[in-house]
JSON list of C-alpha atoms in Angstrom, two decimals:
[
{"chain": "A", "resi": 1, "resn": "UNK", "atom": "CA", "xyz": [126.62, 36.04, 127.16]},
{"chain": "A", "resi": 2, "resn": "UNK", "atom": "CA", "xyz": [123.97, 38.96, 127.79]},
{"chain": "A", "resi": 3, "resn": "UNK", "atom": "CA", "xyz": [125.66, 42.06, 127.35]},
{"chain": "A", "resi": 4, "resn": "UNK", "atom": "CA", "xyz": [123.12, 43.33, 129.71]},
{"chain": "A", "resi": 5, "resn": "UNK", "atom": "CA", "xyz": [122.30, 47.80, 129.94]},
{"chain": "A", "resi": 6, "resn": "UNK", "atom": "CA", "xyz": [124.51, 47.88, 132.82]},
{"chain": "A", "resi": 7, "resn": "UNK", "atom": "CA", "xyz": [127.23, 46.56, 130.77]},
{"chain": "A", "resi": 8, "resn": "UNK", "atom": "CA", "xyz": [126.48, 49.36, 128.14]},
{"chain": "A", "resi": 9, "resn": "UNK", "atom": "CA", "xyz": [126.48, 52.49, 130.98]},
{"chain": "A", "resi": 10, "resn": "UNK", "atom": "CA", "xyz": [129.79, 51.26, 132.52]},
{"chain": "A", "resi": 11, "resn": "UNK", "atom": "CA", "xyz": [131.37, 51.94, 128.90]},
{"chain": "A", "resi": 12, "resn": "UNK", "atom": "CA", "xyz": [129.79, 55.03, 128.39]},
{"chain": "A", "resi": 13, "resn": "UNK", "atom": "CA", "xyz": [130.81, 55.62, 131.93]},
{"chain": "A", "resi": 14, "resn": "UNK", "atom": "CA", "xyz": [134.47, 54.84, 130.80]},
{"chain": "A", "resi": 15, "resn": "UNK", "atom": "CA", "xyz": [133.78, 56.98, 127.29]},
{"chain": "A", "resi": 16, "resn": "UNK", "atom": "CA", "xyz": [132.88, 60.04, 129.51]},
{"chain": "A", "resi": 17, "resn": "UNK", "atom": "CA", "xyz": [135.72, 59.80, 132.15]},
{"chain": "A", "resi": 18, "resn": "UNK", "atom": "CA", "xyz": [138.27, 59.19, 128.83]},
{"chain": "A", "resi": 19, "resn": "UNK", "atom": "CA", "xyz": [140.88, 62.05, 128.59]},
{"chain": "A", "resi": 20, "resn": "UNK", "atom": "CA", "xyz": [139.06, 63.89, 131.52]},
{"chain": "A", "resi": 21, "resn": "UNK", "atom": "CA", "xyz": [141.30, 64.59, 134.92]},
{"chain": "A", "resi": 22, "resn": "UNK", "atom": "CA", "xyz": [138.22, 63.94, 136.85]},
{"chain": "A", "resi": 23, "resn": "UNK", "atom": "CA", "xyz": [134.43, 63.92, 137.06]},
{"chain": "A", "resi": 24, "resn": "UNK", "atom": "CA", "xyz": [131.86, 64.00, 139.72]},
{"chain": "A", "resi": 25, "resn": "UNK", "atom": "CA", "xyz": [129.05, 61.62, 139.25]},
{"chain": "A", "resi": 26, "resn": "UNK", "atom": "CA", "xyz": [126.61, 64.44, 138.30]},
{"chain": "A", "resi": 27, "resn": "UNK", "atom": "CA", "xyz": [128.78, 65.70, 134.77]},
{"chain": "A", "resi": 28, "resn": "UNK", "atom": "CA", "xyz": [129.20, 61.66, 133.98]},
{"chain": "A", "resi": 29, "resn": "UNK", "atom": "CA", "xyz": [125.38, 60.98, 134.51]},
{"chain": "A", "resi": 30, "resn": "UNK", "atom": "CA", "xyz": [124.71, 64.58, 132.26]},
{"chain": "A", "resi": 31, "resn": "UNK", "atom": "CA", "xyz": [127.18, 63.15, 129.50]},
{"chain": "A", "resi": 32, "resn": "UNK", "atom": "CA", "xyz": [126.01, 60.23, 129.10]},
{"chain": "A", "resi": 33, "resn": "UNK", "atom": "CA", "xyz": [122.39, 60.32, 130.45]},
{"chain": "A", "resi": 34, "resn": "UNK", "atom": "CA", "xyz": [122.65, 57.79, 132.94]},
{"chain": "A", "resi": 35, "resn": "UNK", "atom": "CA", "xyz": [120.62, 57.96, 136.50]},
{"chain": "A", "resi": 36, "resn": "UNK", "atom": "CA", "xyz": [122.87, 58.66, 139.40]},
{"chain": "A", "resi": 37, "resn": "UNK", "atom": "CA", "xyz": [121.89, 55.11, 141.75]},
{"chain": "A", "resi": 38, "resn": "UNK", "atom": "CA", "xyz": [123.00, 53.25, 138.19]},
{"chain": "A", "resi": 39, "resn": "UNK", "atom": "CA", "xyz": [126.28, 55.59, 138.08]},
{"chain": "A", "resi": 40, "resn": "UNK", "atom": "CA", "xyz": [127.30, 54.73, 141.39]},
{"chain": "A", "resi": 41, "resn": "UNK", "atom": "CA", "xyz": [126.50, 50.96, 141.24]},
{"chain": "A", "resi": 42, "resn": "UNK", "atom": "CA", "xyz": [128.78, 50.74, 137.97]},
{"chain": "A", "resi": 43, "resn": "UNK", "atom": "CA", "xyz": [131.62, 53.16, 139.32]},
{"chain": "A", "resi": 44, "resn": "UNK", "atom": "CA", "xyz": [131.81, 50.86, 142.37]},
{"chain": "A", "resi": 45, "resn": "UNK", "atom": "CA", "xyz": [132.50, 47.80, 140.11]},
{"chain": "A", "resi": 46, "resn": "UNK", "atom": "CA", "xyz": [134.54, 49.24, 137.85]},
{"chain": "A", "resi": 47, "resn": "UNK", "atom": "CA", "xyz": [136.49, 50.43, 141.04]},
{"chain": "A", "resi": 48, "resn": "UNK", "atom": "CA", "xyz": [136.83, 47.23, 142.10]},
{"chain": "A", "resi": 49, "resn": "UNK", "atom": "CA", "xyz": [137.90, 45.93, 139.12]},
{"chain": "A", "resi": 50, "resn": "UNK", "atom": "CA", "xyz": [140.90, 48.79, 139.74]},
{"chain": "A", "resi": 51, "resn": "UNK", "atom": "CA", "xyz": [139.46, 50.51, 135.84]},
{"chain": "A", "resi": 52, "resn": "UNK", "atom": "CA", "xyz": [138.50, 53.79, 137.87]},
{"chain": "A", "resi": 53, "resn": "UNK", "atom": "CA", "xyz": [139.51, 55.55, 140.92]},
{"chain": "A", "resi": 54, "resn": "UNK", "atom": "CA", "xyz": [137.33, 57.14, 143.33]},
{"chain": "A", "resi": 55, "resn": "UNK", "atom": "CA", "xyz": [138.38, 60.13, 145.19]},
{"chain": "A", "resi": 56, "resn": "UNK", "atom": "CA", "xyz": [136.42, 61.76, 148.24]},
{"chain": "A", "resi": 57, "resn": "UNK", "atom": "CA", "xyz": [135.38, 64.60, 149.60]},
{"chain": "A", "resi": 58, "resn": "UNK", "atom": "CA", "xyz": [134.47, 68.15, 147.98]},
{"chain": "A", "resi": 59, "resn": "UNK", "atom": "CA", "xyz": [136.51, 68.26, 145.25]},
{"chain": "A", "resi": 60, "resn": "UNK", "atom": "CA", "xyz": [135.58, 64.06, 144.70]},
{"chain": "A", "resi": 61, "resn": "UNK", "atom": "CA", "xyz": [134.72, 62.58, 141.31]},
{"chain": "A", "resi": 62, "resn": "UNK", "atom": "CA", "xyz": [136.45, 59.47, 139.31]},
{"chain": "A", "resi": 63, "resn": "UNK", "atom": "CA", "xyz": [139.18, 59.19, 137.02]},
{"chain": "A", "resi": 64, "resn": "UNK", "atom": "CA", "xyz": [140.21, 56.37, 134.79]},
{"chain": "A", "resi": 65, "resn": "UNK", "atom": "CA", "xyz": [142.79, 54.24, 136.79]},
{"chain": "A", "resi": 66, "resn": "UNK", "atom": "CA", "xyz": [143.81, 52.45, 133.44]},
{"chain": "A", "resi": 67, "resn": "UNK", "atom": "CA", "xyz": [144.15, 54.09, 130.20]},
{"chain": "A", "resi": 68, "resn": "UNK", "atom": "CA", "xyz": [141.82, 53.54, 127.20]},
{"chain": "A", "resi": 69, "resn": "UNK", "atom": "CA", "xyz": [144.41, 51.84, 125.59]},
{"chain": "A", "resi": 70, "resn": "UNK", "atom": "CA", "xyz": [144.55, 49.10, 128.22]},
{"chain": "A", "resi": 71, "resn": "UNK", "atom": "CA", "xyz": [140.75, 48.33, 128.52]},
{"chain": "A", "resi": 72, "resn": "UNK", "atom": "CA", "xyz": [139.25, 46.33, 126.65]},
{"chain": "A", "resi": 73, "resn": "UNK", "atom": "CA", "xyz": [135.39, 45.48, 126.01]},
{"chain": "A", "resi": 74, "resn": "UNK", "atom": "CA", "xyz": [135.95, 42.11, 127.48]},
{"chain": "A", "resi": 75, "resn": "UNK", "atom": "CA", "xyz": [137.41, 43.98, 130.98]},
{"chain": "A", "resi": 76, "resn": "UNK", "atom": "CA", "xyz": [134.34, 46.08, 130.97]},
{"chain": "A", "resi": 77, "resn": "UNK", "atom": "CA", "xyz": [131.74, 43.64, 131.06]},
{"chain": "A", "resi": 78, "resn": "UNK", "atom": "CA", "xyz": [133.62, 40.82, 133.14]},
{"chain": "A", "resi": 79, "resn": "UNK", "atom": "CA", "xyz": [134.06, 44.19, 135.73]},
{"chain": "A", "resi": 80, "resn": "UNK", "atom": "CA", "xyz": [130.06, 44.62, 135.55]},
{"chain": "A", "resi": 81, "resn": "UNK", "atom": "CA", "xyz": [129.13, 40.43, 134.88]},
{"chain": "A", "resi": 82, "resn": "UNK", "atom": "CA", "xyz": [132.13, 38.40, 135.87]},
{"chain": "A", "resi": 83, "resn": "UNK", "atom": "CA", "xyz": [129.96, 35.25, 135.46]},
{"chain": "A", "resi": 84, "resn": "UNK", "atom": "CA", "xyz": [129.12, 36.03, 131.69]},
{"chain": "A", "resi": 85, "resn": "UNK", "atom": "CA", "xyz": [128.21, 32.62, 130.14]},
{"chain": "A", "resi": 86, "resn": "UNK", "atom": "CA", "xyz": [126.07, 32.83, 126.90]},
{"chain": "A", "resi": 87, "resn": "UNK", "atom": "CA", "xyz": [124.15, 30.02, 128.59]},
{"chain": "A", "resi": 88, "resn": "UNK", "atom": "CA", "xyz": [124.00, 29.24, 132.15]},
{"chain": "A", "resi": 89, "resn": "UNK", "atom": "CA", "xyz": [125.52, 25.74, 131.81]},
{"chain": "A", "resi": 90, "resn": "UNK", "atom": "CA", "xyz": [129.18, 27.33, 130.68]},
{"chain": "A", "resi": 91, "resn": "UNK", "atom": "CA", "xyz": [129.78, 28.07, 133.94]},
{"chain": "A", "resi": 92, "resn": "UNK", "atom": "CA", "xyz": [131.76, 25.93, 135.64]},
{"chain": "A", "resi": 93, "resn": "UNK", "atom": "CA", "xyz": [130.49, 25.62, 139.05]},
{"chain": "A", "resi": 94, "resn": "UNK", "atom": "CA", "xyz": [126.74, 24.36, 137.16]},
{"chain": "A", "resi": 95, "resn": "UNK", "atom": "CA", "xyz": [126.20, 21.04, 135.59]},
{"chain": "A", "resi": 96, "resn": "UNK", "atom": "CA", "xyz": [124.79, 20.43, 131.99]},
{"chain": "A", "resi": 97, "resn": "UNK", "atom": "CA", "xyz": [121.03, 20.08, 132.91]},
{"chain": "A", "resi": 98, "resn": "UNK", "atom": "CA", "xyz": [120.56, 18.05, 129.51]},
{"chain": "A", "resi": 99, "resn": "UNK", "atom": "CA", "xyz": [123.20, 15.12, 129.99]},
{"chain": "A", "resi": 100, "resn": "UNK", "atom": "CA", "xyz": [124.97, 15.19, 133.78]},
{"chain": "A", "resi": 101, "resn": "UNK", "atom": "CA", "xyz": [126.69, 11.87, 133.13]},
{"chain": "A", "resi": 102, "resn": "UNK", "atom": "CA", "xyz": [129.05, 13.67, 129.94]},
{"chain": "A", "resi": 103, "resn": "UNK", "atom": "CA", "xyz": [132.30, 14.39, 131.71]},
{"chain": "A", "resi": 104, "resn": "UNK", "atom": "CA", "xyz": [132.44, 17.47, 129.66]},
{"chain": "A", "resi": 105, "resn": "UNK", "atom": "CA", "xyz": [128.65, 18.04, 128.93]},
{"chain": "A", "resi": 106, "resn": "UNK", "atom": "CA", "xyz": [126.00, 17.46, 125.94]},
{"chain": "A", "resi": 107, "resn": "UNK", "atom": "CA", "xyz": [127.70, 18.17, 121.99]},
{"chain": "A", "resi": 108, "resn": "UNK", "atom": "CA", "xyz": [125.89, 21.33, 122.32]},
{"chain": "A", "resi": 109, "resn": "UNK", "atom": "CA", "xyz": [127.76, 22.29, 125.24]},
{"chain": "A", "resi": 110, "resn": "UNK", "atom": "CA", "xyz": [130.67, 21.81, 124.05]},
{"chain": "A", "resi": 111, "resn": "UNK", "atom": "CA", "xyz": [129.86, 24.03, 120.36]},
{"chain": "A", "resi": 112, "resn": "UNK", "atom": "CA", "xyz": [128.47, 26.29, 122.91]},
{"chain": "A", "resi": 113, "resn": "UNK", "atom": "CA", "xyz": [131.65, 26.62, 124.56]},
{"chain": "A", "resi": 114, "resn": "UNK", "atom": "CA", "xyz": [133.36, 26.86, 121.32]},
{"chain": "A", "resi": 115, "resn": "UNK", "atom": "CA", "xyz": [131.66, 30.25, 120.67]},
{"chain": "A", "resi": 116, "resn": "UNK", "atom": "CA", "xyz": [132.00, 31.78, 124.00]},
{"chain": "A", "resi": 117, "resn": "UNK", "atom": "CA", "xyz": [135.65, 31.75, 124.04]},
{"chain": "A", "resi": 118, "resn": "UNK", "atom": "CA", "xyz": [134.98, 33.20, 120.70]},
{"chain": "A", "resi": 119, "resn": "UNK", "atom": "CA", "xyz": [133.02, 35.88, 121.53]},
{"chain": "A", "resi": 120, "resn": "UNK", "atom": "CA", "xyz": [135.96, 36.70, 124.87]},
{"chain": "A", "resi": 121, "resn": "UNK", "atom": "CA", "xyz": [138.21, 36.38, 122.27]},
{"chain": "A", "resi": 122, "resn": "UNK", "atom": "CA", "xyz": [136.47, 39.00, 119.68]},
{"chain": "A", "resi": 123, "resn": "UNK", "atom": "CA", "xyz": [135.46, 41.35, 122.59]},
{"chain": "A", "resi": 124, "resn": "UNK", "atom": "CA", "xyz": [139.14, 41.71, 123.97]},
{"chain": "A", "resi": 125, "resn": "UNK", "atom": "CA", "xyz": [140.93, 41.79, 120.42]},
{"chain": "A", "resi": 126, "resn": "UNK", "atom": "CA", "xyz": [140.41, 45.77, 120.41]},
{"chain": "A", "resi": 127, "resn": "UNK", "atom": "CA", "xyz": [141.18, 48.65, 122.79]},
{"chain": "A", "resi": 128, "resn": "UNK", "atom": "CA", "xyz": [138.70, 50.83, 124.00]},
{"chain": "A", "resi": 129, "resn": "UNK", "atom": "CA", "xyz": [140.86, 53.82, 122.88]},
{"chain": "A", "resi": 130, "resn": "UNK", "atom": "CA", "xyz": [140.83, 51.92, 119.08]},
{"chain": "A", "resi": 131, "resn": "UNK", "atom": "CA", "xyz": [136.97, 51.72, 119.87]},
{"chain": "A", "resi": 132, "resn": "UNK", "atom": "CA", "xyz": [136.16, 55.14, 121.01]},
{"chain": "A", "resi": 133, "resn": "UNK", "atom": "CA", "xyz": [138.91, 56.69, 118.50]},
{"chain": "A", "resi": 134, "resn": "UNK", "atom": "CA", "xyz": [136.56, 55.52, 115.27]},
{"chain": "A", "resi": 135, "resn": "UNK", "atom": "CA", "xyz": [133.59, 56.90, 116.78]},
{"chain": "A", "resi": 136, "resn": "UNK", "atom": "CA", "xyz": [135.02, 60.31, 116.98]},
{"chain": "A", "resi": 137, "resn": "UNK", "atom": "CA", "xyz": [135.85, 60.12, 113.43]},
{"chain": "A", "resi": 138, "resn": "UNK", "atom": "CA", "xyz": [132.74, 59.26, 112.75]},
{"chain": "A", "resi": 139, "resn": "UNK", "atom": "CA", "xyz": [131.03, 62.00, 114.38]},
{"chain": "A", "resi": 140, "resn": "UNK", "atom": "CA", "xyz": [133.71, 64.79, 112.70]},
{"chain": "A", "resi": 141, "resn": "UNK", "atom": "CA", "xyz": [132.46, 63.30, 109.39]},
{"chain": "A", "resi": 142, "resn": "UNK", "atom": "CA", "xyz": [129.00, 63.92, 109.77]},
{"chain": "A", "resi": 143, "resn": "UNK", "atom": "CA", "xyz": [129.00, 67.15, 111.81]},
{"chain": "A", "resi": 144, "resn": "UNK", "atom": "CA", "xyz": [130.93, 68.51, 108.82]}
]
């Protein structure tokens, strides 16, 4: 599972548009220094994965669709990667290159598959609002 940079933007994407009413693309891309072609590629995934909403015209911009409290790491990155396998053999439409005749693949396969649902499992077990709340603290704490 490559938690790839895109992956990384759409949360800070998320961590701008938190407790906001709405942004335009331009104050998300300032707050978080993102380019504005990467913006828009990761708001229209994480539209489509109904996290944001888009809103047009000249008072346009994004708002979270979900709250913080409902999104998970996990959703992020399956919105951005929905075919995140930590090696390309989890997924299920590929075979396992190393032994095709294993109904269920090569031993390393299946460990393999052992720790992916793992690593879902770790990466959905906290909220983004849990997240984003213990970074704040953090930041009080040493701008004091």
């Amino acid at each position: 599972m490559l938690i790839t940079r895109e992956c990384d933007y759409a949360v800070r994407v998320i961590r701008a548009l938190s407790g906001e009413e709405r942004l335009s693309v331009n104050d998300i891309c300032e707050r978080e220094e993102i380019t504005a072609p990467f913006a828009y590629k990761i708001l229209k995934k994480l539209q489509k994965a109904k996290i944001v909403r888009g809103y047009r015209g000249v008072h346009g911009g994004y708002s979270l669709k979900k709250s913080v409290s409902e999104i998970t790491l996990l959703d992020v990155y399956l919105a951005i990667d929905p075919g995140m396998y930590i090696i390309e053999c989890m997924n299920p439409k590929k075979k396992c290159c190393r032994d095709e005749k294993l109904d269920g693949g090569c031993e390393v396969h299946q460990e393999l598959l052992r720790i992916q649902e793992r690593l879902q499992d770790m990466l959905s077990e906290r909220s983004l609002q849990e997240i984003l709340g213990e970074s704040e603290k953090k930041e009080k704490v040493v701008g004091e």
